[in-house]
């Protein structure tokens, strides 16, 4: 029996780990050990995802919590080294591009006898001002095996000199979670309590609305940028209501930059708590568009064929633009694009290859051969 440690750290990891845990259940060749680094730790960012996605409680929780990049990475490395010593795994499989991804790969790569595997390898935004791009580059520079979501990722890895036999295009684990949970998501309530107001918004009572997520440091840690964004959200919300489950990083900055009172004054701009997986999927599924700077939402909207406006100069997920319903936009282009969507002329696309709900099965088959 081989042992594989699966690492989950932050919110976008949980929907990628869930299908793998389910596909490995009862496997007689591979025993999974689930390690949660504790990078995300509270109910809204972590606990409710485990519950809704039926992920078993982690075997080990490093409880590292929030800190600066270096301190958080160092804490994860220190804790995970001990895990590798105690557990003696054959494989360590990490997903995505968060600090936990790079930290655990750096630790495992120095143990003789541990093979490291990166799911979502090869994605490149080309933008090293993003902490996630640094994590992708570091992880892929040292990992042994590369599981990819799209052909462009394979090409990036080949260009970087990775031997083709180490690269496996397996498809998209997020879409495994999405297809498995879409029906269940449709039954969740779309009534949300507003943050900082004693009121609710009933999304299904609105004839149309957009869903919004923003949390990239380049957008929300910069006071001028965040102020610009608030102005544009206000303008857009005059045309179509906007529902915004606010990430803790963004919420803190809104408070620190004194923007809450202004936001409260815009009546169609609905700020709500971060949502669990099922409610979020339901909210997106019924939305006219998503306005975002997230990575994962570009993929989920592509699968659901909902126009996605990504407010970033680049994306590590170009297949969502070439094939899917995603567009990259500058702040100054948002309003025009939303006018088009309101007229029914939003971007539509197709679903990329292997985004079919069977990625975890393909990964388990490859692991069994290894
Ligand atoms: C991290 C990932 C990012 C991912 C995002 C999804 C890195 C470098 N970044 O960014 O790629 O898209 O998660 O959410 O790994 N906080 C809470 N509760 C929690 C977790 C965090 O309140 O459970 C607060 C922290 O106090 C911190 C802020 O949220 O101030 C940011 O958290 P952090 O994990 O440092 O980075 P994210 O911006 O979430």
PDB file of N, CA and C in Angstrom, residues 217 220-222 226 248-259:
ATOM      1  N   UNK A 217      -4.272  41.209  -3.872  1.00  0.00           N
ATOM      2  CA  UNK A 217      -3.542  42.303  -3.233  1.00  0.00           C
ATOM      3  C   UNK A 217      -3.352  43.520  -4.154  1.00  0.00           C
ATOM      4  N   UNK A 220      -6.843  45.313  -4.036  1.00  0.00           N
ATOM      5  CA  UNK A 220      -7.527  45.760  -2.814  1.00  0.00           C
ATOM      6  C   UNK A 220      -6.605  46.245  -1.698  1.00  0.00           C
ATOM      7  N   UNK A 221      -5.287  45.996  -1.800  1.00  0.00           N
ATOM      8  CA  UNK A 221      -4.383  46.494  -0.754  1.00  0.00           C
ATOM      9  C   UNK A 221      -3.956  47.932  -1.035  1.00  0.00           C
ATOM     10  N   UNK A 222      -4.177  48.365  -2.254  1.00  0.00           N
ATOM     11  CA  UNK A 222      -3.767  49.693  -2.687  1.00  0.00           C
ATOM     12  C   UNK A 222      -4.959  50.648  -2.560  1.00  0.00           C
ATOM     13  N   UNK A 226      -8.437  50.693  -4.719  1.00  0.00           N
ATOM     14  CA  UNK A 226      -9.694  50.254  -4.098  1.00  0.00           C
ATOM     15  C   UNK A 226     -10.739  51.371  -4.186  1.00  0.00           C
ATOM     16  N   UNK A 248     -12.216  38.433   3.516  1.00  0.00           N
ATOM     17  CA  UNK A 248     -11.711  39.143   4.701  1.00  0.00           C
ATOM     18  C   UNK A 248     -10.632  40.180   4.383  1.00  0.00           C
ATOM     19  N   UNK A 249      -9.748  39.876   3.436  1.00  0.00           N
ATOM     20  CA  UNK A 249      -8.689  40.846   3.085  1.00  0.00           C
ATOM     21  C   UNK A 249      -9.320  42.151   2.582  1.00  0.00           C
ATOM     22  N   UNK A 250     -10.324  42.035   1.710  1.00  0.00           N
ATOM     23  CA  UNK A 250     -10.974  43.206   1.132  1.00  0.00           C
ATOM     24  C   UNK A 250     -11.759  43.969   2.203  1.00  0.00           C
ATOM     25  N   UNK A 251     -12.441  43.216   3.053  1.00  0.00           N
ATOM     26  CA  UNK A 251     -13.260  43.831   4.098  1.00  0.00           C
ATOM     27  C   UNK A 251     -12.395  44.669   5.038  1.00  0.00           C
ATOM     28  N   UNK A 252     -11.252  44.063   5.436  1.00  0.00           N
ATOM     29  CA  UNK A 252     -10.336  44.801   6.327  1.00  0.00           C
ATOM     30  C   UNK A 252      -9.886  46.100   5.682  1.00  0.00           C
ATOM     31  N   UNK A 253      -9.550  46.043   4.397  1.00  0.00           N
ATOM     32  CA  UNK A 253      -9.050  47.242   3.727  1.00  0.00           C
ATOM     33  C   UNK A 253     -10.141  48.296   3.567  1.00  0.00           C
ATOM     34  N   UNK A 254     -11.374  47.847   3.334  1.00  0.00           N
ATOM     35  CA  UNK A 254     -12.491  48.797   3.240  1.00  0.00           C
ATOM     36  C   UNK A 254     -12.613  49.566   4.556  1.00  0.00           C
ATOM     37  N   UNK A 255     -12.456  48.843   5.667  1.00  0.00           N
ATOM     38  CA  UNK A 255     -12.513  49.515   6.982  1.00  0.00           C
ATOM     39  C   UNK A 255     -11.309  50.446   7.134  1.00  0.00           C
ATOM     40  N   UNK A 256     -10.113  49.923   6.854  1.00  0.00           N
ATOM     41  CA  UNK A 256      -8.892  50.715   7.075  1.00  0.00           C
ATOM     42  C   UNK A 256      -8.864  51.988   6.231  1.00  0.00           C
ATOM     43  N   UNK A 257      -9.389  51.911   5.013  1.00  0.00           N
ATOM     44  CA  UNK A 257      -9.369  53.094   4.143  1.00  0.00           C
ATOM     45  C   UNK A 257     -10.632  53.952   4.329  1.00  0.00           C
ATOM     46  N   UNK A 258     -11.465  53.602   5.328  1.00  0.00           N
ATOM     47  CA  UNK A 258     -12.637  54.423   5.652  1.00  0.00           C
ATOM     48  C   UNK A 258     -13.686  54.473   4.547  1.00  0.00           C
ATOM     49  N   UNK A 259     -13.913  53.355   3.853  1.00  0.00           N
ATOM     50  CA  UNK A 259     -14.825  53.365   2.698  1.00  0.00           C
ATOM     51  C   UNK A 259     -16.218  52.813   2.995  1.00  0.00           C
TER      52      UNK A 259
END
